[in-house]
Amino acid sequence: MKHDLFKKMIISYIFIFMFATSVEASSSHEKLYSDISSNHWAFESISTMKELNIMSELSNGKFYPNQYITRADAVQFIFNTLNLEKTTETQFLFKDVPENATYKHALYKLTSLGIIQDTEKFNPNDSLTRAQLCKIISLSFNIVVDQKNHSSFRDLSSTHWAKNYIESLADIQIVKGTTKDSFSPNQKVTRAQMAIFLDRSMTFHSELASNEVIYDFLQKDYIQTIDQHPKWSSKVIELVNIEREKQGLAPLQYDSKLAQLAVIKGNDMLNRKYFDHYSKYYGYAWDMAGIFDYSFTSIGENLAKNSTSPESVVKAWLKSTSHKNNMLNKIHTNTGVACVESDDGDIYWVQLFSTK
């Protein structure tokens, strides 16, 4: 009897498992559009475009991922991505744009922002090329374009009009080549490719806004500025403010831009193997602030190496007159802290103070 009951339990379990697996498999192949299933190479980006109402179906529940986009499509998609407001003013010189064009508000806005050049003709029905899109994305997302890039493609001559736009975007992984060493600048952009490019652009823009990335005007490159130990950094500020409270001083306000500079300083010491307030590359704290366009009326810096906790580093700083003076300076209003660690275990602490 027990044996039969055990067999029934096993059979029931197998049935439940098979049913659950079937449901999971069905879910994994759910279609976003009738022509876009979850195994499509651009599924995630197209999903984002749909969710944010940037790109939608064309007709009959289909997305048409391989259809080429037009210049008119491009300005509307960029307008939607940037979440710009419509304007009642639509006077421009394009003679080939009808008054009832659905994209005219987007075109006017992008033209007024200098993203689209105000010329006699716009050629709205022409297909958009990969090179043209690179310029539009660079201007739309205020991405710094320079002549010093790591990326290079054999089908871009030194005089190609879009070379710097393309290579600058390739350096930050917004665009990639069609092969290992070719970009195909004149190739037309499909709707699926547009979704990918816009998704990557929004991700990069988000990283800039959250101070995870910044453009370094000395290196001519975007650099990562992520604090490896954010909880430790927050704890340092908390402990410093406790000391300030004991002295009747106002608490320091967390400054994300100052924290970003602290990360840069910490990484600079780590990568260039020094420990000093002066950097041969960036200079002193006030020099670095100027390089990265941080405004202040006064600035101070505390450094430490190999303290293994927020408590220990604050305790060490309190024993040093100069470091303690920075922490308890009544004119300081803002602070940012970073803690970076090398592969061999060296820990660099940086706390910056400023008066705003």
Tab-separated table of N, CA and C in Angstrom, residues 53-197:
chain	number	residue	atom	x	y	z
A	53	ASN	N	7.365	54.043	-24.620
A	53	ASN	CA	6.596	54.659	-25.708
A	53	ASN	C	7.489	55.480	-26.647
A	54	ILE	N	8.675	54.948	-26.924
A	54	ILE	CA	9.610	55.605	-27.839
A	54	ILE	C	9.415	55.093	-29.254
A	55	MET	N	9.325	53.771	-29.396
A	55	MET	CA	9.037	53.135	-30.671
A	55	MET	C	7.912	52.135	-30.433
A	56	SER	N	6.997	52.048	-31.364
A	56	SER	CA	5.869	51.139	-31.195
A	56	SER	C	5.662	50.333	-32.479
A	57	GLU	N	4.607	49.548	-32.493
A	57	GLU	CA	4.295	48.735	-33.667
A	57	GLU	C	3.971	49.625	-34.854
A	58	LEU	N	4.172	49.079	-36.027
A	58	LEU	CA	3.819	49.815	-37.235
A	58	LEU	C	2.385	49.529	-37.651
A	59	SER	N	2.023	48.246	-37.661
A	59	SER	CA	0.648	47.869	-38.019
A	59	SER	C	0.422	46.404	-37.692
A	60	ASN	N	-0.824	46.057	-37.438
A	60	ASN	CA	-1.218	44.662	-37.227
A	60	ASN	C	-0.408	43.963	-36.140
A	61	GLY	N	-0.018	44.717	-35.120
A	61	GLY	CA	0.717	44.122	-34.022
A	61	GLY	C	2.130	43.721	-34.360
A	62	LYS	N	2.691	44.271	-35.445
A	62	LYS	CA	4.048	43.927	-35.861
A	62	LYS	C	4.997	45.107	-35.674
A	63	PHE	N	6.240	44.789	-35.331
A	63	PHE	CA	7.264	45.814	-35.137
A	63	PHE	C	8.096	46.050	-36.392
A	64	TYR	N	8.215	45.048	-37.235
A	64	TYR	CA	9.021	45.104	-38.459
A	64	TYR	C	10.470	45.483	-38.137
A	65	PRO	N	11.202	44.628	-37.435
A	65	PRO	CA	12.560	44.950	-36.976
A	65	PRO	C	13.562	45.205	-38.086
A	66	ASN	N	13.353	44.617	-39.261
A	66	ASN	CA	14.325	44.744	-40.343
A	66	ASN	C	14.006	45.874	-41.315
A	67	GLN	N	12.941	46.591	-41.052
A	67	GLN	CA	12.588	47.706	-41.930
A	67	GLN	C	13.517	48.888	-41.664
A	68	TYR	N	13.962	49.535	-42.722
A	68	TYR	CA	14.850	50.683	-42.570
A	68	TYR	C	14.076	51.886	-42.041
A	69	ILE	N	14.722	52.652	-41.170
A	69	ILE	CA	14.069	53.856	-40.666
A	69	ILE	C	14.405	55.031	-41.578
A	70	THR	N	13.513	55.980	-41.608
A	70	THR	CA	13.720	57.188	-42.405
A	70	THR	C	14.260	58.293	-41.494
A	71	ARG	N	14.656	59.371	-42.115
A	71	ARG	CA	15.118	60.526	-41.341
A	71	ARG	C	13.973	61.099	-40.502
A	72	ALA	N	12.779	61.034	-41.026
A	72	ALA	CA	11.606	61.486	-40.262
A	72	ALA	C	11.390	60.596	-39.036
A	73	ASP	N	11.518	59.272	-39.226
A	73	ASP	CA	11.415	58.341	-38.095
A	73	ASP	C	12.438	58.693	-37.016
A	74	ALA	N	13.652	58.945	-37.466
A	74	ALA	CA	14.759	59.166	-36.526
A	74	ALA	C	14.502	60.355	-35.609
A	75	VAL	N	14.051	61.481	-36.186
A	75	VAL	CA	13.838	62.660	-35.342
A	75	VAL	C	12.701	62.425	-34.352
A	76	GLN	N	11.682	61.667	-34.764
A	76	GLN	CA	10.577	61.381	-33.845
A	76	GLN	C	11.046	60.476	-32.710
A	77	PHE	N	11.844	59.463	-33.027
A	77	PHE	CA	12.335	58.544	-32.001
A	77	PHE	C	13.271	59.267	-31.016
A	78	ILE	N	14.139	60.134	-31.536
A	78	ILE	CA	15.037	60.897	-30.669
A	78	ILE	C	14.226	61.844	-29.788
A	79	PHE	N	13.254	62.500	-30.364
A	79	PHE	CA	12.367	63.407	-29.624
A	79	PHE	C	11.694	62.653	-28.482
A	80	ASN	N	11.193	61.458	-28.765
A	80	ASN	CA	10.530	60.648	-27.741
A	80	ASN	C	11.523	60.206	-26.659
A	81	THR	N	12.720	59.829	-27.087
A	81	THR	CA	13.739	59.366	-26.143
A	81	THR	C	14.139	60.463	-25.169
A	82	LEU	N	14.311	61.672	-25.683
A	82	LEU	CA	14.712	62.800	-24.846
A	82	LEU	C	13.552	63.366	-24.046
A	83	ASN	N	12.349	62.846	-24.308
A	83	ASN	CA	11.137	63.275	-23.586
A	83	ASN	C	10.949	64.790	-23.674
A	84	LEU	N	11.108	65.305	-24.894
A	84	LEU	CA	10.968	66.735	-25.116
A	84	LEU	C	9.497	67.122	-25.253
A	85	GLU	N	9.198	68.366	-24.937
A	85	GLU	CA	7.826	68.853	-25.041
A	85	GLU	C	7.560	69.414	-26.432
A	86	LYS	N	6.324	69.231	-26.877
A	86	LYS	CA	5.934	69.789	-28.161
A	86	LYS	C	5.927	71.311	-28.087
A	87	THR	N	6.122	71.932	-29.228
A	87	THR	CA	6.086	73.380	-29.286
A	87	THR	C	5.110	73.812	-30.365
A	88	THR	N	4.492	74.948	-30.153
A	88	THR	CA	3.533	75.456	-31.159
A	88	THR	C	4.267	76.134	-32.304
A	89	GLU	N	5.524	76.488	-32.081
A	89	GLU	CA	6.317	77.151	-33.107
A	89	GLU	C	6.972	76.100	-33.998
A	90	THR	N	6.612	76.114	-35.256
A	90	THR	CA	7.187	75.130	-36.180
A	90	THR	C	7.643	75.782	-37.481
A	91	GLN	N	8.100	77.017	-37.384
A	91	GLN	CA	8.550	77.721	-38.580
A	91	GLN	C	10.027	77.429	-38.845
A	92	PHE	N	10.314	76.728	-39.919
A	92	PHE	CA	11.687	76.515	-40.336
A	92	PHE	C	11.738	76.473	-41.853
A	93	LEU	N	12.911	76.308	-42.380
A	93	LEU	CA	13.116	76.505	-43.812
A	93	LEU	C	12.911	75.265	-44.665
A	94	PHE	N	12.628	74.103	-44.055
A	94	PHE	CA	12.527	72.879	-44.848
A	94	PHE	C	11.341	72.941	-45.810
A	95	LYS	N	11.660	72.988	-47.075
A	95	LYS	CA	10.605	73.099	-48.076
A	95	LYS	C	9.935	71.771	-48.382
A	96	ASP	N	10.559	70.656	-47.957
A	96	ASP	CA	10.010	69.339	-48.278
A	96	ASP	C	9.298	68.694	-47.083
A	97	VAL	N	8.971	69.514	-46.065
A	97	VAL	CA	8.233	69.009	-44.898
A	97	VAL	C	6.836	69.613	-44.906
A	98	PRO	N	5.805	68.797	-45.114
A	98	PRO	CA	4.443	69.319	-45.174
A	98	PRO	C	3.959	69.830	-43.811
A	99	GLU	N	3.005	70.740	-43.832
A	99	GLU	CA	2.472	71.340	-42.607
A	99	GLU	C	1.829	70.311	-41.691
A	100	ASN	N	1.262	69.261	-42.283
A	100	ASN	CA	0.569	68.259	-41.469
A	100	ASN	C	1.452	67.066	-41.109
A	101	ALA	N	2.762	67.196	-41.272
A	101	ALA	CA	3.673	66.092	-40.961
A	101	ALA	C	3.587	65.740	-39.478
A	102	THR	N	3.444	64.452	-39.185
A	102	THR	CA	3.298	64.007	-37.796
A	102	THR	C	4.567	64.245	-36.982
A	103	TYR	N	5.685	64.376	-37.645
A	103	TYR	CA	6.972	64.524	-36.967
A	103	TYR	C	7.447	65.966	-36.906
A	104	LYS	N	6.611	66.938	-37.324
A	104	LYS	CA	7.085	68.312	-37.474
A	104	LYS	C	7.488	68.938	-36.127
A	105	HIS	N	6.757	68.604	-35.039
A	105	HIS	CA	7.120	69.142	-33.729
A	105	HIS	C	8.498	68.618	-33.304
A	106	ALA	N	8.725	67.329	-33.540
A	106	ALA	CA	10.022	66.730	-33.202
A	106	ALA	C	11.130	67.363	-34.030
A	107	LEU	N	10.876	67.551	-35.308
A	107	LEU	CA	11.879	68.115	-36.200
A	107	LEU	C	12.205	69.551	-35.811
A	108	TYR	N	11.183	70.340	-35.492
A	108	TYR	CA	11.439	71.728	-35.106
A	108	TYR	C	12.272	71.786	-33.823
A	109	LYS	N	11.903	70.956	-32.856
A	109	LYS	CA	12.604	70.984	-31.569
A	109	LYS	C	14.069	70.600	-31.747
A	110	LEU	N	14.321	69.528	-32.499
A	110	LEU	CA	15.700	69.085	-32.694
A	110	LEU	C	16.493	70.081	-33.539
A	111	THR	N	15.797	70.767	-34.437
A	111	THR	CA	16.464	71.798	-35.237
A	111	THR	C	16.826	72.987	-34.360
A	112	SER	N	15.913	73.392	-33.484
A	112	SER	CA	16.168	74.536	-32.598
A	112	SER	C	17.293	74.241	-31.612
A	113	LEU	N	17.502	72.960	-31.287
A	113	LEU	CA	18.577	72.562	-30.373
A	113	LEU	C	19.906	72.356	-31.097
A	114	GLY	N	19.899	72.469	-32.421
A	114	GLY	CA	21.121	72.306	-33.194
A	114	GLY	C	21.480	70.863	-33.498
A	115	ILE	N	20.550	69.943	-33.198
A	115	ILE	CA	20.797	68.525	-33.467
A	115	ILE	C	20.616	68.233	-34.956
A	116	ILE	N	19.622	68.874	-35.548
A	116	ILE	CA	19.385	68.786	-36.986
A	116	ILE	C	19.715	70.135	-37.606
A	117	GLN	N	20.446	70.116	-38.682
A	117	GLN	CA	20.847	71.359	-39.329
A	117	GLN	C	19.676	71.984	-40.073
A	118	ASP	N	19.483	73.271	-39.873
A	118	ASP	CA	18.381	74.002	-40.515
A	118	ASP	C	18.802	74.396	-41.929
A	119	THR	N	18.400	73.607	-42.899
A	119	THR	CA	18.755	73.861	-44.298
A	119	THR	C	17.486	73.940	-45.135
A	120	GLU	N	17.655	74.051	-46.438
A	120	GLU	CA	16.492	74.201	-47.317
A	120	GLU	C	15.652	72.940	-47.369
A	121	LYS	N	16.308	71.779	-47.391
A	121	LYS	CA	15.574	70.517	-47.466
A	121	LYS	C	16.015	69.575	-46.350
A	122	PHE	N	15.045	68.771	-45.874
A	122	PHE	CA	15.319	67.800	-44.821
A	122	PHE	C	15.409	66.379	-45.371
A	123	ASN	N	14.780	66.127	-46.508
A	123	ASN	CA	14.730	64.781	-47.102
A	123	ASN	C	14.166	63.754	-46.115
A	124	PRO	N	12.951	63.969	-45.647
A	124	PRO	CA	12.384	63.146	-44.570
A	124	PRO	C	12.226	61.670	-44.911
A	125	ASN	N	12.054	61.341	-46.182
A	125	ASN	CA	11.802	59.950	-46.555
A	125	ASN	C	13.059	59.168	-46.897
A	126	ASP	N	14.209	59.838	-46.857
A	126	ASP	CA	15.460	59.132	-47.097
A	126	ASP	C	15.775	58.212	-45.921
A	127	SER	N	16.384	57.074	-46.221
A	127	SER	CA	16.815	56.179	-45.146
A	127	SER	C	17.978	56.808	-44.389
A	128	LEU	N	18.052	56.532	-43.098
A	128	LEU	CA	19.128	57.060	-42.261
A	128	LEU	C	20.307	56.094	-42.281
A	129	THR	N	21.513	56.620	-42.455
A	129	THR	CA	22.696	55.770	-42.460
A	129	THR	C	23.291	55.671	-41.050
A	130	ARG	N	24.141	54.698	-40.870
A	130	ARG	CA	24.794	54.498	-39.573
A	130	ARG	C	25.667	55.702	-39.201
A	131	ALA	N	26.310	56.295	-40.177
A	131	ALA	CA	27.144	57.469	-39.915
A	131	ALA	C	26.287	58.650	-39.480
A	132	GLN	N	25.186	58.885	-40.183
A	132	GLN	CA	24.291	59.989	-39.826
A	132	GLN	C	23.728	59.812	-38.415
A	133	LEU	N	23.374	58.585	-38.074
A	133	LEU	CA	22.812	58.328	-36.750
A	133	LEU	C	23.835	58.617	-35.655
A	134	CYS	N	25.098	58.310	-35.903
A	134	CYS	CA	26.131	58.570	-34.906
A	134	CYS	C	26.233	60.061	-34.585
A	135	LYS	N	26.150	60.885	-35.594
A	135	LYS	CA	26.202	62.326	-35.355
A	135	LYS	C	24.973	62.774	-34.570
A	136	ILE	N	23.804	62.290	-34.946
A	136	ILE	CA	22.576	62.681	-34.269
A	136	ILE	C	22.600	62.260	-32.799
A	137	ILE	N	23.042	61.036	-32.517
A	137	ILE	CA	23.101	60.549	-31.136
A	137	ILE	C	24.098	61.368	-30.321
A	138	SER	N	25.253	61.663	-30.899
A	138	SER	CA	26.271	62.441	-30.183
A	138	SER	C	25.727	63.797	-29.776
A	139	LEU	N	25.054	64.464	-30.692
A	139	LEU	CA	24.509	65.790	-30.406
A	139	LEU	C	23.311	65.711	-29.458
A	140	SER	N	22.494	64.691	-29.611
A	140	SER	CA	21.287	64.563	-28.796
A	140	SER	C	21.603	64.316	-27.325
A	141	PHE	N	22.632	63.512	-27.064
A	141	PHE	CA	22.955	63.137	-25.688
A	141	PHE	C	24.183	63.876	-25.145
A	142	ASN	N	24.584	64.941	-25.852
A	142	ASN	CA	25.707	65.780	-25.412
A	142	ASN	C	26.959	64.957	-25.106
A	143	ILE	N	27.247	63.999	-25.960
A	143	ILE	CA	28.427	63.155	-25.784
A	143	ILE	C	29.643	63.875	-26.368
A	144	VAL	N	30.692	63.933	-25.578
A	144	VAL	CA	31.903	64.626	-26.029
A	144	VAL	C	32.541	63.832	-27.161
A	145	VAL	N	32.771	64.512	-28.270
A	145	VAL	CA	33.406	63.899	-29.446
A	145	VAL	C	34.783	64.517	-29.621
A	146	ASP	N	35.799	63.680	-29.683
A	146	ASP	CA	37.156	64.192	-29.870
A	146	ASP	C	37.886	63.380	-30.931
A	147	GLN	N	39.132	63.748	-31.174
A	147	GLN	CA	39.926	63.101	-32.223
A	147	GLN	C	40.827	62.001	-31.683
A	148	LYS	N	40.855	61.826	-30.362
A	148	LYS	CA	41.696	60.804	-29.752
A	148	LYS	C	40.811	59.650	-29.295
A	149	ASN	N	40.778	58.584	-30.072
A	149	ASN	CA	39.892	57.463	-29.767
A	149	ASN	C	40.635	56.132	-29.862
A	150	HIS	N	40.168	55.179	-29.067
A	150	HIS	CA	40.761	53.843	-29.093
A	150	HIS	C	40.249	53.042	-30.291
A	151	SER	N	39.000	53.308	-30.674
A	151	SER	CA	38.378	52.553	-31.761
A	151	SER	C	38.834	53.080	-33.116
A	152	SER	N	38.939	52.169	-34.063
A	152	SER	CA	39.247	52.563	-35.444
A	152	SER	C	38.675	51.507	-36.383
A	153	PHE	N	38.287	51.951	-37.566
A	153	PHE	CA	37.690	51.053	-38.559
A	153	PHE	C	38.350	51.314	-39.908
A	154	ARG	N	38.651	50.237	-40.621
A	154	ARG	CA	39.399	50.363	-41.876
A	154	ARG	C	38.589	51.037	-42.976
A	155	ASP	N	37.245	51.069	-42.827
A	155	ASP	CA	36.437	51.717	-43.868
A	155	ASP	C	36.102	53.165	-43.521
A	156	LEU	N	36.833	53.737	-42.551
A	156	LEU	CA	36.701	55.163	-42.239
A	156	LEU	C	38.035	55.842	-42.526
A	157	SER	N	38.069	56.653	-43.546
A	157	SER	CA	39.307	57.360	-43.873
A	157	SER	C	39.550	58.459	-42.850
A	158	SER	N	40.748	58.981	-42.832
A	158	SER	CA	41.097	60.036	-41.876
A	158	SER	C	40.299	61.313	-42.117
A	159	THR	N	39.741	61.447	-43.314
A	159	THR	CA	38.975	62.656	-43.642
A	159	THR	C	37.468	62.411	-43.678
A	160	HIS	N	37.023	61.232	-43.296
A	160	HIS	CA	35.580	60.944	-43.319
A	160	HIS	C	34.860	61.896	-42.364
A	161	TRP	N	33.769	62.493	-42.825
A	161	TRP	CA	33.088	63.538	-42.058
A	161	TRP	C	32.566	63.050	-40.707
A	162	ALA	N	32.284	61.758	-40.575
A	162	ALA	CA	31.699	61.240	-39.335
A	162	ALA	C	32.689	60.418	-38.514
A	163	LYS	N	33.950	60.412	-38.900
A	163	LYS	CA	34.948	59.551	-38.246
A	163	LYS	C	34.980	59.751	-36.733
A	164	ASN	N	35.057	60.997	-36.276
A	164	ASN	CA	35.169	61.255	-34.843
A	164	ASN	C	33.882	60.919	-34.090
A	165	TYR	N	32.747	61.176	-34.733
A	165	TYR	CA	31.469	60.805	-34.109
A	165	TYR	C	31.403	59.292	-33.908
A	166	ILE	N	31.738	58.564	-34.941
A	166	ILE	CA	31.641	57.097	-34.910
A	166	ILE	C	32.604	56.506	-33.895
A	167	GLU	N	33.865	56.922	-33.970
A	167	GLU	CA	34.870	56.345	-33.077
A	167	GLU	C	34.623	56.721	-31.617
A	168	SER	N	34.134	57.929	-31.378
A	168	SER	CA	33.847	58.339	-30.002
A	168	SER	C	32.708	57.511	-29.414
A	169	LEU	N	31.683	57.240	-30.215
A	169	LEU	CA	30.575	56.410	-29.736
A	169	LEU	C	30.993	54.955	-29.593
A	170	ALA	N	31.873	54.504	-30.465
A	170	ALA	CA	32.360	53.123	-30.365
A	170	ALA	C	33.187	52.930	-29.097
A	171	ASP	N	33.926	53.964	-28.703
A	171	ASP	CA	34.742	53.879	-27.487
A	171	ASP	C	33.887	53.629	-26.247
A	172	ILE	N	32.668	54.153	-26.230
A	172	ILE	CA	31.803	53.983	-25.051
A	172	ILE	C	30.719	52.928	-25.306
A	173	GLN	N	30.924	52.141	-26.352
A	173	GLN	CA	30.092	50.957	-26.619
A	173	GLN	C	28.639	51.267	-26.975
A	174	ILE	N	28.368	52.471	-27.445
A	174	ILE	CA	27.012	52.768	-27.922
A	174	ILE	C	26.814	52.171	-29.304
A	175	VAL	N	27.854	52.212	-30.124
A	175	VAL	CA	27.793	51.559	-31.431
A	175	VAL	C	28.944	50.569	-31.533
A	176	LYS	N	28.791	49.618	-32.428
A	176	LYS	CA	29.832	48.632	-32.686
A	176	LYS	C	29.963	48.454	-34.188
A	177	GLY	N	31.056	47.861	-34.606
A	177	GLY	CA	31.269	47.629	-36.022
A	177	GLY	C	30.406	46.514	-36.562
A	178	THR	N	30.241	46.482	-37.871
A	178	THR	CA	29.505	45.386	-38.505
A	178	THR	C	30.385	44.148	-38.630
A	179	THR	N	31.706	44.361	-38.592
A	179	THR	CA	32.685	43.277	-38.482
A	179	THR	C	33.733	43.736	-37.470
A	180	LYS	N	34.758	42.944	-37.283
A	180	LYS	CA	35.789	43.277	-36.306
A	180	LYS	C	36.467	44.608	-36.604
A	181	ASP	N	36.685	44.910	-37.890
A	181	ASP	CA	37.409	46.134	-38.236
A	181	ASP	C	36.678	47.011	-39.249
A	182	SER	N	35.386	46.770	-39.453
A	182	SER	CA	34.596	47.591	-40.382
A	182	SER	C	33.373	48.161	-39.676
A	183	PHE	N	32.997	49.383	-40.054
A	183	PHE	CA	31.816	50.004	-39.462
A	183	PHE	C	30.654	50.085	-40.438
A	184	SER	N	30.898	50.114	-41.718
A	184	SER	CA	29.854	50.257	-42.745
A	184	SER	C	29.053	51.537	-42.526
A	185	PRO	N	29.704	52.695	-42.624
A	185	PRO	CA	29.042	53.970	-42.312
A	185	PRO	C	27.844	54.296	-43.184
A	186	ASN	N	27.824	53.771	-44.422
A	186	ASN	CA	26.728	54.100	-45.337
A	186	ASN	C	25.596	53.076	-45.301
A	187	GLN	N	25.744	52.070	-44.456
A	187	GLN	CA	24.691	51.063	-44.340
A	187	GLN	C	23.453	51.676	-43.676
A	188	LYS	N	22.279	51.278	-44.151
A	188	LYS	CA	21.036	51.824	-43.614
A	188	LYS	C	20.724	51.219	-42.245
A	189	VAL	N	20.073	52.001	-41.405
A	189	VAL	CA	19.747	51.581	-40.040
A	189	VAL	C	18.356	50.961	-40.009
A	190	THR	N	18.240	49.779	-39.406
A	190	THR	CA	16.943	49.121	-39.264
A	190	THR	C	16.284	49.552	-37.961
A	191	ARG	N	15.012	49.213	-37.826
A	191	ARG	CA	14.281	49.556	-36.611
A	191	ARG	C	14.859	48.826	-35.388
A	192	ALA	N	15.259	47.586	-35.569
A	192	ALA	CA	15.853	46.842	-34.454
A	192	ALA	C	17.178	47.471	-34.036
A	193	GLN	N	17.990	47.865	-35.008
A	193	GLN	CA	19.266	48.503	-34.702
A	193	GLN	C	19.045	49.833	-33.995
A	194	MET	N	18.032	50.577	-34.435
A	194	MET	CA	17.725	51.858	-33.800
A	194	MET	C	17.361	51.651	-32.336
A	195	ALA	N	16.604	50.616	-32.053
A	195	ALA	CA	16.219	50.316	-30.672
A	195	ALA	C	17.454	50.040	-29.827
A	196	ILE	N	18.386	49.275	-30.370
A	196	ILE	CA	19.623	48.964	-29.665
A	196	ILE	C	20.426	50.234	-29.383
A	197	PHE	N	20.614	51.064	-30.407
A	197	PHE	CA	21.415	52.279	-30.259
A	197	PHE	C	20.797	53.228	-29.230
